Amino acid sequence: ASRIIFLGIIIALMVGFLISLLISQNITKSIDNLMHTMREVEGGEFQARADVKSKDELGSLGDYFNKMLDKIEQGRNEQHVLQQQVANAEKLASLGRLAAGVAHEINNPLTGVLTSSHLLLKKTSENAPEREDLETIVKETTRCREIIKGLLDFARQTKPEMRPYNINS
């Protein structure tokens, strides 16, 4: 009878040892998987995901880790979009400065042409053959001046202000 009890204890110990070995291997495998994924992320591989299939605390830890990586990836994507928007805004600001500079450079000689044309037009008689040409020069330079004024107004970044206004006028 004591032999049977001893044999039962030996079998129970062996079964217990095998069960603990299997559980230990499962836990070790899950931890190794998490550690491997963490090393990949540390190396810059933000696409890596933990592959922990267990339903225990380690499985929950793996799920939380994967969700954290998803949020990091989402944040990186949003950051990229914002950086693109900032770059585009800087390009538009540069374009506005360029337009203002060009408009100022064109405006100066254009003012000279317009002033000279007005003076010549005042000195020219009503039925002089060159009068029509001078009127065309004045008309077209005035039109160019309005276009440049529009460019300058566009380039200036004025803040809109709210105030009462008479819509009937």
XYZ file of C-alpha atoms in Angstrom:
169
model
C 0.000 0.000 0.000
C 2.845 2.383 0.747
C 4.302 1.565 -2.666
C 1.061 2.586 -4.343
C 1.014 5.819 -2.356
C 4.655 6.469 -3.225
C 3.998 5.711 -6.909
C 0.949 8.016 -6.823
C 3.036 10.791 -5.309
C 5.719 10.315 -7.977
C 3.093 10.395 -10.755
C 1.428 13.443 -9.207
C 4.805 15.190 -8.977
C 5.611 14.345 -12.603
C 2.205 15.536 -13.806
C 2.578 18.697 -11.717
C 6.063 19.239 -13.111
C 4.817 18.802 -16.714
C 1.891 21.164 -16.121
C 4.152 23.791 -14.542
C 6.609 23.359 -17.426
C 3.845 23.922 -19.997
C 2.516 26.971 -18.128
C 6.044 28.326 -17.726
C 6.765 27.899 -21.442
C 3.502 29.641 -22.351
C 4.287 32.610 -20.060
C 7.896 32.779 -21.266
C 6.784 32.686 -24.907
C 4.319 35.532 -24.336
C 6.898 37.645 -22.486
C 9.534 36.968 -25.163
C 7.034 38.031 -27.828
C 6.285 41.285 -25.995
C 9.990 41.976 -25.438
C 10.793 41.312 -29.109
C 8.051 43.722 -30.202
C 9.283 46.353 -27.744
C 12.817 46.068 -29.146
C 11.476 46.510 -32.689
C 9.567 49.631 -31.638
C 12.632 50.952 -29.809
C 14.526 50.543 -33.100
C 11.966 52.714 -34.911
C 9.695 50.007 -36.326
C 6.338 51.451 -35.292
C 4.443 48.988 -37.501
C 5.415 46.072 -35.227
C 2.616 44.498 -33.173
C 2.686 42.067 -30.265
C 1.262 38.649 -31.126
C 0.037 37.477 -27.722
C -2.972 35.194 -28.070
C -3.524 34.275 -24.445
C -6.623 35.447 -22.595
C -4.776 36.230 -19.372
C -3.018 39.340 -18.092
C -0.220 38.950 -20.644
C -2.782 38.900 -23.453
C -4.340 42.074 -22.041
C -0.894 43.653 -21.792
C -0.223 42.757 -25.440
C -3.564 44.257 -26.499
C -2.861 47.473 -24.587
C 0.601 47.662 -26.087
C -0.821 47.244 -29.599
C -3.452 49.931 -28.937
C -0.715 52.255 -27.688
C 1.247 51.647 -30.894
C -1.883 52.347 -32.959
C -2.296 55.696 -31.193
C 1.362 56.542 -31.712
C 1.015 55.739 -35.409
C -2.143 57.844 -35.642
C -0.321 60.732 -33.933
C 2.600 60.418 -36.337
C 0.207 60.515 -39.300
C -1.532 63.596 -37.908
C 1.842 65.221 -37.306
C 2.801 64.545 -40.924
C -0.439 66.138 -42.165
C 0.132 69.186 -39.944
C 3.714 69.526 -41.176
C 2.444 69.479 -44.768
C -0.124 72.163 -43.925
C 2.557 74.335 -42.311
C 4.812 73.898 -45.364
C 1.937 74.879 -47.661
C 1.137 77.918 -45.518
C 4.793 78.970 -45.666
C 4.763 78.606 -49.460
C 1.632 80.740 -49.690
C 3.171 83.381 -47.424
C 6.291 83.432 -49.615
C 4.123 83.735 -52.699
C 2.293 86.675 -51.103
C 5.600 88.404 -50.290
C 6.817 87.772 -53.831
C 3.582 89.138 -55.304
C 3.859 92.252 -53.125
C 7.482 92.807 -54.147
C 6.737 92.379 -57.848
C 3.680 94.609 -57.580
C 5.727 97.369 -55.924
C 8.435 97.088 -58.567
C 5.894 97.303 -61.403
C 3.873 100.036 -59.716
C 6.723 102.565 -59.691
C 7.414 102.705 -63.470
C 3.701 102.349 -64.165
C 3.014 105.476 -62.109
C 5.610 107.321 -64.216
C 3.964 106.168 -67.446
C 0.511 107.139 -66.172
C 1.649 110.579 -64.990
C 3.462 111.315 -68.264
C 0.457 110.114 -70.261
C -1.876 112.398 -68.283
C 0.442 115.376 -68.857
C 0.697 114.657 -72.575
C -3.068 114.193 -72.766
C -3.615 117.631 -71.162
C -1.246 119.223 -73.683
C -2.860 117.501 -76.686
C -5.768 119.133 -78.494
C -9.132 117.352 -78.777
C -8.763 116.498 -82.481
C -5.058 115.565 -82.490
C -4.444 112.156 -84.108
C -2.345 110.894 -81.147
C -5.036 111.759 -78.567
C -6.812 108.399 -78.999
C -3.526 106.562 -78.425
C -2.810 108.611 -75.287
C -6.321 107.918 -73.966
C -5.733 104.193 -74.546
C -2.395 104.395 -72.680
C -4.064 106.170 -69.741
C -6.968 103.706 -69.713
C -4.769 100.597 -69.858
C -2.184 101.811 -67.351
C -5.030 102.694 -64.987
C -6.373 99.165 -65.451
C -2.908 97.710 -64.741
C -2.666 99.910 -61.663
C -5.977 98.491 -60.367
C -4.727 94.955 -60.957
C -1.550 95.727 -59.017
C -3.591 97.362 -56.256
C -5.594 94.124 -56.043
C -2.343 92.143 -55.778
C -1.085 94.396 -53.009
C -4.393 94.166 -51.171
C -4.242 90.394 -51.487
C -0.657 90.300 -50.212
C -1.490 92.398 -47.160
C -2.842 90.305 -44.367
C -5.367 92.571 -42.733
C -7.519 91.269 -39.970
C -11.231 91.655 -40.628
C -12.965 93.914 -38.172
C -16.638 93.850 -37.304
C -18.406 97.178 -37.220
C -21.878 98.510 -37.982
C -22.469 99.298 -41.615
C -25.357 100.923 -43.433
C -26.358 98.358 -46.063
C -28.572 100.916 -47.822
C -25.531 102.889 -48.912
